[in-house]
Amino acid sequence: MLRAPVMSSVASRKAAAPAVAARVGCRRVGAMRVFAFQKSAGNMQDKAALQERIQKSKELLDAESAMMCYQCEQTKGGSGCTDIGVCGKTPEVAGLQDLLIYSVKGLGSLAHIARNSPAKIEDAAVNTFINGAIFSTLTNVNFADDRFLEFVTDCRRLHAQLAAKMAAAGVAVPASETAHQPWFGSMPHPLAWNSDASVPLAGVGDMLDAANKTGIKERQQVLGETLAGLQELLMYGLKGLCAYAHHAEALGHTDARVYADVQAQLHFLCSPAAADLGAVLDACFSAGATNFRVMEMLSNAHSDTFGHPVPTPVTLNPVPGKAILVTGHDMHDLHMLLEQTAGKGINVYTHGEMLPAHGYPGLKKYPHLVGHFGGAWYRQKIDFAAFPGAVAVTTNCVLDPLTAYKNNIFTINETGLSGVPHIRADAKGHKDFTPIINRALQLPGFTTESIAKMEKKKDVTVGFGHKSVLSVAPQVIEAIQDKRLEHIFLVGGCDGSEPQRKYYSKLYQFMPTNTMVLTLGCGKFRIFDQDFGTLPGTDLPRLLDMGQCNDAYSALVVATELAKVFKTDVNSLPLSLDLSWFEQKAVAVLLTLLHLGVRNIRLGPRLPAFLTPEAVGVLVDKFNLIPANVADPAADMKMMMECK
């Protein structure tokens, strides 16, 4: 369990920092770093860009638009998608997602009231549904409008079911709980809307009428850009942690505190307290604390089920035979598919953030898990079109498919694509992957001839979880002490298609050879196949792939254990975090880092559209959050090496 060194007192930090600084020759300038950053020309340009972005957002408020969505990094113009999502999300799907979140806020509020009543009422189906429904609204998870009709209908059904349980126990919802909050506009409190049997929801038309009144624009007009954006920061953080919690639950790992925390936050967002900026910020950091527990729970779920990851070479070259490609994040689904394909003459490949699966003993033991195919999620239209087998989508990120492979792709869990077959779990959680297997057998797979035409690629190595890294901690510590290891970088997170993300590809070119790089998430694909070699004078590899985005937990464990050895905190280590973000899981990880007091985080390729200059200023003042200098990675590297 991660402990307190990150949150140690100012006095203890001041006392401890010189010890590590002396070992690594690191120049520290304390609070002056913040002011220097604020006055820098680069920061003034960032502020100007933020002001321009917020002006565009205000113009969007005044204009009639089909939708308003700015939850991901690629949002149009850095301000918001108003006609169709850059991701391909239609206005109808965007509206239904808004309506689902609105309805889930009501169900979460009711669950919070029930749990805290004298009867202490819990409903397992409600707990699971809330996390799954919120997960379904992440970027690039679900584009199927019919699935969201189901979600909203199920939400109201579960609301009625829980309300009936409460009534039977003599628990009433106080009238004050359903008092209208101005930021819901013409819609009632979500508790009241969910409970109103007179609300007509006969079909998609009725739902879209309601959906048009539940988007961000209503809240922006009442609360202003800054507060509305911070409420969204909280909601997006909840989306990320609910996704992680849902993965863990699939492996049988749950935590009653997580359900309670999520539902308490949903209740908070429906309460008068959510009109207070300070209270919303506190709630964001509280969500970060919850996400830390969730990432630990998911890490334990993976290691308890499949064993701790071990360093493992993975081939990027296909082999002859029928083939299935598994993309997303869900190790449980991969395991079930490996079981069901055993002995059928089908080779299974990972894609995107499924690459770390090869490091788990309980998954790598399957001989037909033969390698990895393709790159990060955003390349999937190229990768899936080139793959001569079936494709199984377990979680985000998925894009609207090309005709070239639409008949070969299948969605699972909360994912959804219009016109694409969906695999559902039965009442016991089992999934029958026969349709995917049959499609793989129908398709040609890889042949000796097709492989001969492909460029030969070198292997990559995965499996550097915190257990593996800490097993060589004495060597790392010794290397820091004698200055063979001058600095450690955590470079990773989400990847995307924007040209500015080449910054992360170029950054490593400026890293001195006496440095190490920890990477995770799909951001690894910017550097995962580069030859970093070993740390001079040691046999330690300079590049360590720690796993999926949720394995930020492992990185924090490693950093904290190093801090304990040097009797300091994480902020005083020779460690720099240069993180790329794209969607809401990354938001949850960021809130966790901020909750833990981690400072000087570089975030790119651009800052979130939902954070105004005022909100960004608060984070800069408190945590010295730094926008990545995507135009000049060499300058960023220089600053990080100077520990600025």
XYZ file of C-alpha atoms in Angstrom:
644
model
C 0.000 0.000 0.000
C 1.324 3.411 -0.935
C 1.927 5.522 2.143
C 2.478 9.100 3.070
C 5.880 10.263 1.759
C 4.335 12.154 -1.140
C 2.198 14.125 1.306
C 4.956 14.721 3.842
C 5.158 18.075 5.553
C 6.883 21.073 4.042
C 9.464 20.927 6.826
C 10.313 17.303 6.160
C 10.569 17.943 2.437
C 12.969 20.821 2.954
C 15.076 18.713 5.260
C 15.153 15.679 2.983
C 15.515 17.228 -0.459
C 19.199 18.199 -0.183
C 20.194 14.607 0.462
C 18.875 13.348 -2.872
C 19.773 16.573 -4.672
C 23.370 16.160 -3.575
C 23.475 12.603 -4.897
C 22.242 13.477 -8.366
C 23.581 17.002 -8.766
C 20.033 18.291 -9.209
C 19.380 22.029 -8.966
C 16.236 22.841 -6.983
C 14.671 26.259 -6.805
C 11.604 25.536 -4.670
C 8.632 27.850 -5.003
C 10.552 30.108 -7.390
C 9.906 27.469 -10.033
C 6.235 28.368 -10.067
C 6.797 32.061 -10.566
C 9.482 31.534 -13.170
C 7.114 29.315 -15.074
C 4.265 31.786 -14.847
C 6.419 34.576 -16.223
C 7.966 32.560 -19.047
C 7.230 33.521 -22.628
C 6.018 30.009 -23.334
C 3.493 30.234 -20.546
C 2.226 33.602 -21.774
C 1.647 31.990 -25.150
C -0.196 29.132 -23.463
C -2.378 31.619 -21.589
C -3.112 33.487 -24.806
C -4.100 30.233 -26.464
C -6.334 29.383 -23.509
C -8.011 32.796 -23.699
C -8.611 32.322 -27.409
C -10.023 28.859 -26.775
C -12.391 30.062 -24.080
C -13.629 32.844 -26.365
C -14.431 30.218 -28.984
C -16.268 28.232 -26.338
C -18.357 31.293 -25.414
C -19.212 31.770 -29.061
C -20.349 28.168 -29.169
C -22.667 28.875 -26.251
C -24.327 31.677 -28.171
C -24.655 29.662 -31.351
C -27.217 27.017 -32.169
C -25.372 23.726 -32.385
C -26.291 20.077 -32.719
C -24.167 19.023 -29.738
C -21.497 20.199 -27.332
C -18.799 17.792 -26.212
C -15.309 18.649 -24.971
C -14.445 15.694 -22.782
C -11.383 14.503 -24.739
C -8.112 16.071 -25.862
C -8.904 15.933 -29.578
C -12.072 18.043 -29.270
C -12.530 20.294 -32.291
C -10.419 23.437 -32.263
C -9.500 22.779 -28.642
C -12.932 24.162 -27.694
C -15.688 21.644 -28.361
C -17.361 19.440 -30.950
C -20.651 20.990 -32.045
C -21.722 19.248 -35.253
C -20.231 15.795 -34.949
C -17.521 14.474 -32.673
C -13.979 14.328 -33.986
C -14.216 10.736 -32.734
C -17.196 10.174 -35.042
C -19.834 10.443 -32.307
C -23.131 11.699 -33.715
C -25.186 14.451 -32.039
C -27.788 11.809 -31.214
C -25.280 9.574 -29.401
C -23.733 12.595 -27.674
C -27.185 13.636 -26.443
C -28.069 10.154 -25.234
C -24.773 9.973 -23.349
C -25.588 13.292 -21.666
C -29.021 11.973 -20.748
C -27.542 8.761 -19.364
C -25.090 10.666 -17.145
C -27.947 12.899 -15.956
C -30.070 9.836 -15.140
C -27.138 8.032 -13.468
C -26.614 11.082 -11.241
C -30.176 10.516 -10.035
C -29.673 6.791 -9.473
C -26.348 7.435 -7.738
C -28.000 10.007 -5.489
C -30.721 7.547 -4.553
C -28.154 4.813 -3.829
C -26.216 7.260 -1.640
C -29.336 8.154 0.341
C -30.282 4.462 0.695
C -26.808 3.476 1.881
C -26.710 6.225 4.496
C -30.237 5.651 5.775
C -30.866 3.836 9.080
C -31.739 0.745 7.017
C -28.333 0.888 5.227
C -29.802 -0.420 1.964
C -27.399 -1.691 -0.716
C -28.247 -2.990 -4.176
C -25.481 -4.951 -5.951
C -27.156 -4.616 -9.346
C -27.298 -0.833 -8.948
C -23.627 -0.686 -7.943
C -22.499 -2.664 -10.984
C -24.800 -0.820 -13.356
C -23.674 2.657 -12.315
C -20.002 1.905 -12.955
C -20.724 0.177 -16.250
C -23.099 2.850 -17.502
C -20.648 5.634 -16.698
C -17.889 3.615 -18.394
C -19.986 3.390 -21.567
C -19.794 7.179 -22.002
C -15.982 7.320 -22.151
C -14.476 8.561 -25.374
C -14.359 5.876 -28.067
C -16.268 3.243 -26.129
C -19.777 3.156 -27.550
C -21.281 4.719 -30.680
C -24.514 2.694 -30.809
C -27.620 4.777 -30.065
C -29.745 1.671 -29.413
C -27.398 0.645 -26.594
C -27.846 4.000 -24.881
C -31.609 3.648 -25.135
C -31.148 0.406 -23.196
C -28.862 2.044 -20.641
C -31.299 4.893 -19.894
C -34.242 2.506 -19.695
C -32.326 0.207 -17.352
C -31.256 3.160 -15.216
C -34.844 4.222 -14.609
C -35.881 0.603 -13.993
C -33.158 0.137 -11.376
C -34.109 3.472 -9.830
C -37.679 2.224 -9.379
C -36.391 -1.097 -8.022
C -34.214 0.627 -5.413
C -36.974 3.077 -4.519
C -39.300 0.118 -3.879
C -36.719 -1.454 -1.551
C -36.457 1.802 0.334
C -40.215 2.165 0.622
C -40.518 -1.374 1.945
C -37.941 -0.498 4.609
C -39.749 2.703 5.494
C -37.016 4.940 4.024
C -38.250 8.110 2.341
C -36.294 10.562 0.202
C -36.388 13.970 1.933
C -38.021 16.665 -0.168
C -34.856 18.757 0.113
C -32.968 16.086 -1.829
C -35.056 16.639 -4.944
C -34.931 20.450 -4.843
C -34.235 21.842 -8.288
C -30.688 23.053 -8.912
C -30.398 25.953 -11.386
C -27.736 24.246 -13.525
C -30.209 21.551 -14.527
C -32.068 24.239 -16.468
C -35.539 23.234 -17.507
C -34.967 19.650 -16.343
C -35.952 18.647 -12.798
C -33.516 17.203 -10.277
C -32.358 13.826 -11.672
C -33.871 12.068 -8.657
C -37.255 13.505 -9.558
C -36.900 12.806 -13.284
C -35.975 9.160 -12.757
C -38.951 8.716 -10.430
C -41.524 10.473 -12.645
C -43.540 7.739 -14.311
C -45.372 10.368 -16.377
C -42.195 11.201 -18.335
C -42.835 9.782 -21.825
C -39.959 7.587 -22.998
C -41.680 5.597 -25.689
C -38.706 5.685 -28.024
C -35.620 7.468 -29.238
C -37.566 10.635 -30.067
C -38.723 11.110 -26.475
C -35.248 10.434 -25.136
C -33.634 12.864 -27.559
C -36.093 15.575 -26.527
C -34.955 15.121 -22.929
C -31.302 14.710 -23.947
C -31.235 18.136 -25.579
C -31.745 19.686 -22.130
C -29.064 17.763 -20.219
C -25.800 18.820 -21.880
C -22.952 21.001 -20.680
C -24.374 24.192 -22.220
C -27.103 24.419 -19.583
C -24.528 24.294 -16.803
C -22.164 26.724 -18.503
C -24.895 29.327 -18.843
C -25.810 29.101 -15.160
C -22.470 28.375 -13.492
C -20.048 30.027 -15.870
C -17.226 28.366 -17.786
C -14.864 27.789 -14.880
C -17.188 26.134 -12.374
C -19.012 24.124 -15.033
C -15.647 22.935 -16.324
C -14.497 21.876 -12.871
C -17.734 19.943 -12.388
C -16.898 18.198 -15.658
C -13.343 17.551 -14.423
C -14.897 15.662 -11.524
C -17.341 13.794 -13.750
C -14.622 12.837 -16.225
C -12.445 11.605 -13.372
C -15.378 9.462 -12.229
C -15.695 8.077 -15.764
C -12.083 6.943 -15.691
C -12.175 5.362 -12.242
C -15.500 3.649 -12.975
C -13.905 2.061 -16.041
C -11.017 0.722 -13.959
C -13.388 -0.486 -11.232
C -15.506 -2.262 -13.840
C -12.422 -4.100 -15.156
C -11.581 -5.202 -11.618
C -15.136 -6.341 -10.933
C -15.007 -8.589 -14.007
C -12.165 -10.426 -12.243
C -14.118 -10.676 -8.990
C -12.436 -7.780 -7.175
C -14.714 -5.142 -5.667
C -14.532 -2.587 -2.880
C -17.672 -1.332 -1.150
C -15.909 1.968 -0.463
C -15.484 2.587 -4.187
C -19.192 2.145 -4.901
C -19.966 4.433 -1.974
C -17.457 7.082 -3.071
C -18.695 7.160 -6.660
C -22.300 7.472 -5.582
C -21.448 10.128 -2.998
C -19.796 12.176 -5.750
C -22.818 11.781 -8.025
C -25.005 12.943 -5.141
C -22.663 15.894 -4.581
C -22.994 16.962 -8.238
C -26.753 17.197 -7.725
C -26.513 19.216 -4.521
C -26.220 22.962 -3.751
C -22.645 22.314 -2.564
C -21.604 21.738 -6.186
C -22.061 25.477 -6.804
C -18.974 26.171 -4.678
C -15.698 26.137 -6.624
C -13.590 25.125 -3.636
C -15.913 22.261 -2.786
C -15.768 21.000 -6.361
C -11.963 21.084 -6.341
C -11.923 19.170 -3.067
C -14.279 16.624 -4.607
C -11.908 16.257 -7.578
C -8.992 15.447 -5.295
C -11.211 13.064 -3.343
C -12.002 11.286 -6.619
C -8.248 11.059 -7.165
C -7.924 9.298 -3.799
C -10.663 6.858 -4.800
C -8.987 6.208 -8.121
C -5.762 5.335 -6.335
C -7.612 2.596 -4.439
C -9.241 1.471 -7.680
C -5.917 1.239 -9.540
C -4.483 -0.763 -6.637
C -7.554 -3.018 -6.727
C -7.198 -3.573 -10.481
C -3.471 -4.242 -10.133
C -4.240 -6.856 -7.486
C -7.037 -8.306 -9.622
C -4.633 -8.827 -12.514
C -1.785 -10.236 -10.412
C -4.036 -12.444 -8.246
C -5.636 -13.906 -11.384
C -2.730 -14.090 -13.801
C 0.386 -13.706 -11.617
C 2.737 -10.753 -11.334
C 4.090 -9.546 -14.689
C 7.593 -10.673 -15.585
C 9.878 -9.212 -18.267
C 8.934 -10.963 -21.501
C 9.998 -10.422 -25.141
C 7.054 -10.074 -27.528
C 7.239 -10.544 -31.271
C 5.636 -7.992 -33.574
C 5.838 -10.409 -36.499
C 2.838 -12.612 -37.329
C 3.011 -16.361 -37.912
C 1.055 -18.437 -40.448
C -2.434 -19.455 -39.409
C -5.970 -18.301 -38.669
C -6.051 -15.262 -36.452
C -7.982 -13.207 -33.900
C -6.897 -9.734 -32.795
C -7.888 -8.579 -29.285
C -7.940 -4.844 -28.617
C -8.963 -2.703 -25.632
C -7.897 -3.292 -22.013
C -9.820 -6.290 -20.644
C -7.507 -9.150 -19.608
C -10.486 -11.211 -18.420
C -11.970 -11.275 -21.918
C -8.599 -12.214 -23.415
C -8.333 -15.086 -20.960
C -11.810 -16.389 -21.834
C -11.027 -16.128 -25.539
C -7.740 -18.009 -25.121
C -9.616 -20.758 -23.297
C -12.276 -20.999 -25.997
C -9.790 -20.978 -28.898
C -7.437 -23.592 -27.431
C -6.907 -26.470 -29.890
C -8.861 -24.801 -32.694
C -5.872 -23.818 -34.829
C -6.360 -20.097 -34.236
C -3.554 -17.762 -33.218
C -4.418 -14.861 -30.929
C -2.704 -11.462 -31.168
C -2.929 -8.440 -28.910
C -3.468 -4.889 -30.140
C -3.034 -1.506 -28.471
C -3.087 -1.580 -24.676
C -3.497 -5.357 -24.627
C 0.271 -5.626 -25.292
C 1.103 -5.951 -21.531
C -0.904 -9.217 -21.448
C 2.196 -11.031 -22.674
C 3.946 -10.333 -19.364
C 1.385 -12.149 -17.193
C 2.314 -15.805 -16.510
C -1.339 -16.847 -16.527
C -1.806 -15.499 -20.065
C 1.609 -16.065 -21.665
C 1.297 -19.785 -20.871
C -1.116 -20.174 -23.790
C 0.998 -21.152 -26.820
C -1.508 -19.667 -29.246
C -1.056 -16.177 -27.772
C 1.598 -15.628 -30.409
C 2.394 -11.910 -30.520
C 1.279 -8.321 -30.964
C -0.053 -6.690 -34.121
C -0.328 -2.966 -34.848
C 0.181 0.161 -32.809
C -1.866 2.565 -30.729
C -5.660 2.773 -30.916
C -5.779 5.654 -33.396
C -4.101 3.489 -36.071
C -6.824 0.875 -35.897
C -8.396 1.671 -39.253
C -5.051 0.814 -40.821
C -4.299 -2.099 -38.490
C -7.746 -3.728 -38.586
C -8.009 -3.378 -42.382
C -4.636 -5.126 -42.731
C -5.453 -7.895 -40.253
C -6.691 -11.057 -42.056
C -8.784 -12.350 -39.172
C -11.494 -11.448 -36.680
C -11.201 -8.494 -34.294
C -12.523 -8.524 -30.708
C -13.072 -5.111 -29.073
C -13.091 -5.482 -25.296
C -13.078 -1.797 -24.221
C -12.045 1.601 -25.516
C -10.702 2.795 -27.801
C -12.799 1.848 -30.807
C -13.678 3.877 -33.909
C -16.501 3.640 -36.438
C -15.275 0.805 -38.683
C -14.327 0.920 -42.334
C -16.252 -1.263 -44.756
C -13.033 -3.220 -45.309
C -13.326 -4.900 -41.919
C -16.823 -4.112 -40.622
C -17.890 -7.728 -41.111
C -14.893 -8.950 -39.104
C -15.222 -6.868 -35.938
C -17.169 -7.680 -32.749
C -17.836 -5.537 -29.670
C -17.941 -6.776 -26.065
C -18.918 -5.321 -22.672
C -19.767 -1.595 -22.703
C -18.413 -1.057 -26.231
C -20.776 -0.668 -29.143
C -20.811 0.147 -32.862
C -23.925 0.505 -34.995
C -24.413 -2.498 -37.254
C -21.663 -4.532 -35.563
C -22.383 -7.795 -33.697
C -22.182 -7.505 -29.911
C -21.181 -10.311 -27.540
C -23.165 -10.255 -24.296
C -22.399 -11.997 -21.034
C -24.871 -14.422 -19.527
C -26.201 -14.132 -15.976
C -23.003 -15.686 -14.610
C -20.697 -13.405 -16.586
C -19.683 -16.017 -19.166
C -19.282 -14.861 -22.754
C -19.642 -17.169 -25.724
C -17.104 -16.102 -28.330
C -18.269 -18.638 -30.936
C -19.253 -15.917 -33.465
C -15.737 -14.445 -33.293
C -14.123 -17.881 -33.576
C -16.286 -18.865 -36.557
C -15.470 -15.618 -38.348
C -11.754 -16.172 -37.768
C -12.021 -19.643 -39.277
C -13.790 -18.198 -42.348
C -11.094 -15.599 -42.983
C -7.720 -16.447 -44.564
C -5.475 -15.581 -41.638
C -1.777 -15.049 -42.203
C -0.038 -17.097 -44.881
C 3.639 -17.696 -45.527
C 3.275 -15.629 -48.692
C 1.578 -12.670 -46.989
C 4.132 -12.647 -44.167
C 7.032 -12.644 -46.635
C 5.802 -9.293 -47.965
C 5.770 -7.688 -44.509
C 8.621 -5.702 -42.989
C 10.472 -7.656 -40.308
C 10.256 -5.984 -36.875
C 12.332 -6.450 -33.757
C 10.879 -7.785 -30.535
C 9.788 -5.509 -27.693
C 9.895 -6.323 -23.983
C 6.979 -5.939 -21.553
C 6.308 -6.999 -17.974
C 8.092 -4.407 -15.854
C 5.453 -4.155 -13.135
C 6.368 -2.797 -9.724
C 7.365 -6.249 -8.426
C 9.855 -6.706 -11.271
C 11.256 -3.192 -10.987
C 11.578 -3.306 -7.208
C 13.441 -6.605 -7.484
C 16.343 -4.646 -8.996
C 15.872 -1.604 -6.735
C 19.287 -2.047 -5.057
C 20.986 -1.674 -8.441
C 18.895 1.392 -9.272
C 19.661 2.978 -5.898
C 23.377 2.289 -6.267
C 23.327 3.761 -9.776
C 21.668 6.935 -8.466
C 24.140 7.243 -5.634
C 27.227 6.945 -7.830
C 25.649 9.095 -10.588
C 25.549 6.388 -13.241
C 21.796 7.085 -13.207
C 21.182 10.823 -13.299
C 17.463 11.010 -13.973
C 14.330 8.898 -14.434
C 11.496 9.899 -16.757
C 7.914 8.681 -16.733
C 6.766 9.230 -20.308
C 3.426 7.752 -21.254
C -0.326 7.967 -20.988
C -2.649 8.204 -23.958
C -1.644 8.457 -27.600
C -3.465 10.129 -30.473
C -3.151 11.168 -34.090
C -2.364 14.895 -33.747
C 0.992 16.030 -35.210
C 1.880 17.656 -31.861
C 2.201 14.194 -30.343
C 5.425 13.712 -32.282
C 6.866 15.605 -29.317
C 6.791 12.324 -27.377
C 8.543 10.499 -30.220
C 11.283 13.126 -30.325
C 11.753 13.572 -26.598
C 13.835 10.434 -26.147
C 16.371 11.709 -28.712
C 17.459 14.341 -26.198
C 17.727 12.018 -23.201
C 21.277 11.482 -21.921
C 22.378 7.850 -21.912
C 22.641 7.862 -18.108
C 18.861 8.160 -17.745
C 16.011 5.633 -17.568
C 12.480 5.785 -18.969
C 9.349 4.281 -17.450
C 6.474 4.108 -19.905
C 2.854 2.952 -19.765
C -0.467 3.274 -21.548
C -0.714 3.540 -25.322
C 1.682 6.486 -25.137
C 4.371 3.773 -25.099
C 3.908 3.267 -28.821
C 5.777 6.498 -29.458
C 8.978 4.908 -28.120
C 8.385 1.211 -27.398
C 10.352 -0.088 -30.389
C 13.355 2.218 -29.971
C 16.680 0.778 -28.878
C 17.457 2.425 -25.541
C 20.059 -0.164 -24.615
C 21.185 -0.558 -21.006
C 22.259 1.915 -18.362
C 26.053 2.383 -18.660
C 27.970 0.186 -16.257
C 24.904 -1.958 -15.480
C 22.702 -4.586 -17.102
C 19.570 -2.525 -16.370
C 17.460 -1.790 -19.454
C 16.910 1.941 -19.890
C 13.328 1.508 -21.144
C 10.843 -0.198 -18.803
C 7.280 -0.809 -20.039
C 5.172 -0.857 -16.868
C 1.907 -1.819 -18.571
C -1.480 -0.266 -19.228
C -2.599 3.238 -18.246
C -3.979 1.922 -14.933
C -0.478 0.651 -14.150
C 0.344 4.211 -13.174
C -0.228 2.580 -9.791
C 2.941 0.514 -10.296
C 4.907 3.627 -11.229
C 3.715 5.337 -8.042
C 4.685 2.329 -5.941
C 8.194 2.337 -7.425
C 8.583 6.098 -6.939
C 7.376 5.931 -3.361
C 9.672 3.048 -2.452
C 12.637 4.984 -3.871
C 11.546 8.026 -1.867
C 11.509 5.936 1.304
C 15.066 4.751 0.689
C 16.304 8.312 0.209
C 14.211 9.553 3.151
C 12.428 12.132 1.028
C 9.265 12.493 -1.023
C 8.503 11.809 -4.673
C 8.820 15.487 -5.588
C 12.454 15.496 -4.472
C 13.517 12.463 -6.479
C 15.450 12.780 -9.766
C 12.163 11.983 -11.493
C 10.154 13.872 -14.123
C 6.620 13.074 -15.283
C 5.869 14.009 -18.894
C 2.382 12.674 -19.553
C 0.164 12.643 -22.623
C -3.575 12.592 -22.124
C -6.494 11.843 -24.403
C -9.551 10.600 -22.532
C -11.112 10.248 -19.128
C -8.978 7.446 -17.703
C -6.064 9.857 -18.011
C -8.118 12.468 -16.140
C -8.603 9.995 -13.281
C -4.851 9.287 -13.159
C -4.072 13.023 -13.149
C -6.467 13.582 -10.228
C -4.721 10.768 -8.354
C -1.323 12.379 -8.890
C -2.655 15.729 -7.710
C -4.313 14.123 -4.683
C -0.934 12.638 -3.765
C 0.681 16.053 -4.023
C 2.866 15.262 -7.027
C 4.155 18.484 -8.573
C 5.828 19.635 -11.784
C 3.828 17.308 -14.037
C 4.097 18.089 -17.734
C 0.808 17.520 -19.524
C 0.225 17.524 -23.250
C -0.077 17.786 -26.089
C -2.541 20.504 -25.043
C -4.472 21.267 -21.896
C -8.114 20.179 -21.471
C -10.754 22.338 -23.141
C -12.968 22.059 -20.056
C -10.398 23.890 -17.909
C -10.503 27.687 -18.264
C -7.405 29.853 -17.751
C -8.680 30.544 -14.228
C -8.910 26.826 -13.435
C -5.527 26.131 -15.005
C -4.068 28.966 -12.927
C -5.248 27.287 -9.737
C -3.525 24.035 -10.721
C -0.355 25.875 -11.726
C -0.229 27.742 -8.421
C -0.909 24.644 -6.336
C 0.969 21.956 -8.277
C 3.105 23.749 -10.875
C 1.257 21.889 -13.637
C 3.242 22.553 -16.808
C 1.950 22.416 -20.405
C 4.297 20.306 -22.530
C 6.357 22.463 -24.872
C 5.419 20.449 -27.957
C 7.251 22.869 -30.243
C 10.585 22.358 -28.472
C 11.095 18.971 -26.794
C 14.799 19.744 -26.380
C 13.937 22.725 -24.160
C 11.635 20.560 -22.042
C 14.335 17.941 -21.693
C 16.826 20.580 -20.587
C 14.415 21.852 -17.922
C 13.679 18.356 -16.666
C 17.353 17.482 -16.437
C 17.802 20.629 -14.365
C 14.879 19.397 -12.213
C 12.806 22.461 -13.013
